[in-house]
XYZ file of C-alpha atoms in Angstrom:
202
model
C -20.586 8.589 -9.217
C -17.902 6.968 -7.145
C -18.074 4.191 -4.411
C -15.215 4.086 -1.875
C -14.191 0.890 -0.151
C -11.831 1.116 2.913
C -9.978 -2.136 3.904
C -7.806 -2.317 6.960
C -5.004 -4.786 7.175
C -3.734 -5.728 10.703
C -1.204 -8.269 12.145
C 2.018 -8.458 14.111
C 5.266 -6.943 12.464
C 6.844 -9.095 9.922
C 3.879 -11.231 9.048
C 4.144 -9.896 5.522
C 1.259 -7.430 5.318
C 2.921 -4.986 3.151
C 4.446 -7.758 0.924
C 0.957 -9.075 0.237
C -0.035 -5.671 -1.049
C 3.001 -5.228 -3.297
C 3.674 -8.762 -4.166
C 5.518 -8.030 -7.397
C 7.966 -6.103 -5.480
C 8.514 -8.797 -2.863
C 11.727 -8.596 -0.688
C 13.154 -11.277 1.582
C 13.862 -8.467 4.052
C 11.594 -8.334 7.100
C 11.781 -4.630 7.883
C 8.901 -3.487 10.315
C 6.361 -0.920 9.123
C 6.775 2.135 11.490
C 3.790 4.083 9.914
C 0.592 3.537 8.140
C 0.803 2.661 4.377
C -1.979 3.807 2.324
C -2.595 2.234 -1.046
C -5.442 2.934 -3.572
C -6.624 0.868 -6.452
C -9.578 1.895 -8.726
C -11.648 0.012 -11.097
C -14.334 1.269 -13.500
C -17.470 -0.730 -14.061
C -20.034 0.456 -16.474
C -19.068 4.004 -15.913
C -18.924 3.639 -11.996
C -15.618 4.239 -10.309
C -14.866 1.921 -7.391
C -11.999 3.108 -5.300
C -10.402 0.570 -3.178
C -8.380 1.891 -0.064
C -6.031 -0.330 1.423
C -4.749 0.763 4.939
C -1.623 -1.328 5.969
C -1.355 -0.739 9.726
C 2.020 -1.051 11.674
C 2.375 -4.265 13.470
C 4.130 -2.699 16.464
C 1.754 -2.269 19.404
C 3.727 0.616 20.653
C 2.417 2.584 17.525
C -1.275 1.619 18.430
C -2.363 5.202 19.233
C -1.176 6.343 15.862
C -3.105 3.787 13.733
C -6.495 3.504 15.607
C -8.043 6.413 14.080
C -7.597 4.899 10.783
C -9.777 1.927 11.820
C -13.032 3.983 11.560
C -15.107 3.740 8.392
C -13.550 0.339 7.373
C -15.547 -1.980 5.188
C -13.528 -4.991 5.731
C -10.642 -5.944 8.180
C -7.986 -8.369 7.103
C -6.275 -10.180 9.935
C -2.629 -11.606 8.793
C -0.448 -14.038 10.591
C 2.795 -15.700 9.806
C 2.127 -19.508 9.439
C 5.666 -20.138 10.877
C 4.942 -18.216 14.062
C 2.500 -19.473 16.672
C 2.835 -16.007 18.490
C 1.528 -14.067 15.487
C -1.507 -16.363 15.165
C -2.335 -15.905 18.913
C -2.028 -12.097 18.298
C -5.133 -12.239 16.231
C -7.210 -11.987 19.378
C -5.441 -8.741 20.235
C -5.802 -7.087 16.752
C -9.511 -8.285 16.424
C -10.466 -6.985 19.768
C -8.516 -3.775 19.142
C -10.345 -3.019 15.963
C -13.797 -3.896 17.342
C -13.204 -1.649 20.228
C -12.505 1.324 18.123
C -15.103 1.131 15.319
C -18.839 1.911 15.204
C -21.216 -0.613 13.665
C -23.786 1.031 11.366
C -27.220 -0.459 11.565
C -25.888 -3.190 13.818
C -23.988 -4.897 10.849
C -20.544 -6.054 11.810
C -17.697 -5.284 9.567
C -16.509 -8.519 7.695
C -13.095 -10.096 8.743
C -10.837 -11.946 6.380
C -8.012 -14.077 7.859
C -4.746 -14.808 5.953
C -1.929 -17.173 7.046
C 1.053 -15.896 5.079
C 4.481 -17.323 4.206
C 3.157 -20.864 3.369
C 6.215 -21.141 0.940
C 8.537 -21.530 3.849
C 7.113 -25.183 4.514
C 7.646 -25.167 8.224
C 4.135 -24.278 9.494
C 3.800 -23.913 13.151
C 0.038 -23.236 13.037
C -2.286 -26.049 12.548
C -5.142 -25.117 10.137
C -7.602 -26.837 12.331
C -6.696 -24.290 15.112
C -7.349 -21.414 12.696
C -10.625 -22.897 11.571
C -11.808 -23.353 15.130
C -10.666 -19.811 15.966
C -12.544 -18.497 12.845
C -15.621 -20.412 13.658
C -15.688 -19.088 17.413
C -15.309 -15.596 16.020
C -17.765 -15.744 13.213
C -15.213 -15.552 10.317
C -16.079 -17.180 7.220
C -13.317 -16.277 5.041
C -9.748 -17.764 5.354
C -6.678 -18.177 3.122
C -3.205 -19.500 3.352
C -0.849 -17.464 1.093
C 2.600 -16.647 -0.039
C 3.603 -13.145 -0.901
C 6.734 -14.439 -2.275
C 5.293 -16.801 -4.950
C 1.734 -15.244 -5.022
C 0.003 -18.371 -3.733
C -3.717 -17.669 -3.204
C -2.986 -13.881 -3.064
C -5.318 -12.970 -5.915
C -8.041 -15.262 -4.637
C -7.809 -13.669 -1.228
C -8.011 -10.233 -2.359
C -10.876 -10.947 -4.498
C -12.888 -12.156 -1.635
C -11.681 -9.191 0.561
C -13.100 -6.730 -2.140
C -16.333 -8.852 -2.470
C -16.905 -8.793 1.363
C -16.096 -5.024 1.488
C -18.683 -4.270 -1.377
C -21.193 -6.467 0.325
C -20.805 -4.647 3.529
C -21.104 -1.314 1.786
C -24.466 -2.432 0.338
C -25.873 -3.676 3.709
C -24.948 -0.508 5.496
C -26.109 1.778 2.625
C -23.049 3.991 3.024
C -22.646 5.462 -0.552
C -21.424 8.650 -1.732
C -24.148 9.049 -4.086
C -27.901 9.772 -4.403
C -30.384 7.410 -2.929
C -32.073 6.458 -6.328
C -28.882 4.857 -7.543
C -28.542 2.186 -4.832
C -30.394 -0.507 -6.689
C -28.314 0.316 -9.875
C -25.065 -0.322 -7.765
C -26.398 -3.643 -6.450
C -26.945 -4.868 -9.981
C -23.276 -3.660 -10.944
C -21.804 -6.093 -8.474
C -23.915 -9.135 -9.707
C -23.113 -8.499 -13.246
C -19.461 -7.497 -13.359
C -17.585 -6.338 -10.118
C -16.297 -9.851 -9.052
C -15.370 -10.564 -12.717
C -13.220 -7.389 -12.891
C -11.857 -8.164 -9.542
C -10.241 -11.229 -10.774
C -7.898 -9.026 -12.749
C -7.057 -6.642 -9.998
C -3.959 -8.204 -8.452
């Protein structure tokens, strides 16, 4: 049996989306991503394989048409901004709306969002956290982190919640690649071990 989780990561170019995914290979260069990067992480819980697929989307809006098809089927959407760039925070409206325009909502259940303010290590924040909290509240977003891909501040904690939210959403929408009589077993797996294992993922 195998459970697939699809996580889409959106935000302007150079906010550090790719660096968050490959933190131990962090680079000071800020080269834009001109394509969609795909990363998979698998964990095994009591014989159940959980395959976590991360889709790192290009931050250039001119490439939007190439990335939109990859939004579909997402179990969680991560919105990333640069804490030193007010413009990148304001762009979250665009990325959220773009995502919601293109996806379907199974059983009326909205795909969860997680907001990340990256580059907190630079110590010249231009985005007040109260603004972010207000924006999150207005958009029904409960999960928010400030991180540093450079020194790994809150990165593991953020991705633990991202995985948890994606798994919870998968449960609510009952989209499993398995037989129906194993759904209850999958629910117990999360409560008994998945979040604990996720602590060692990143």
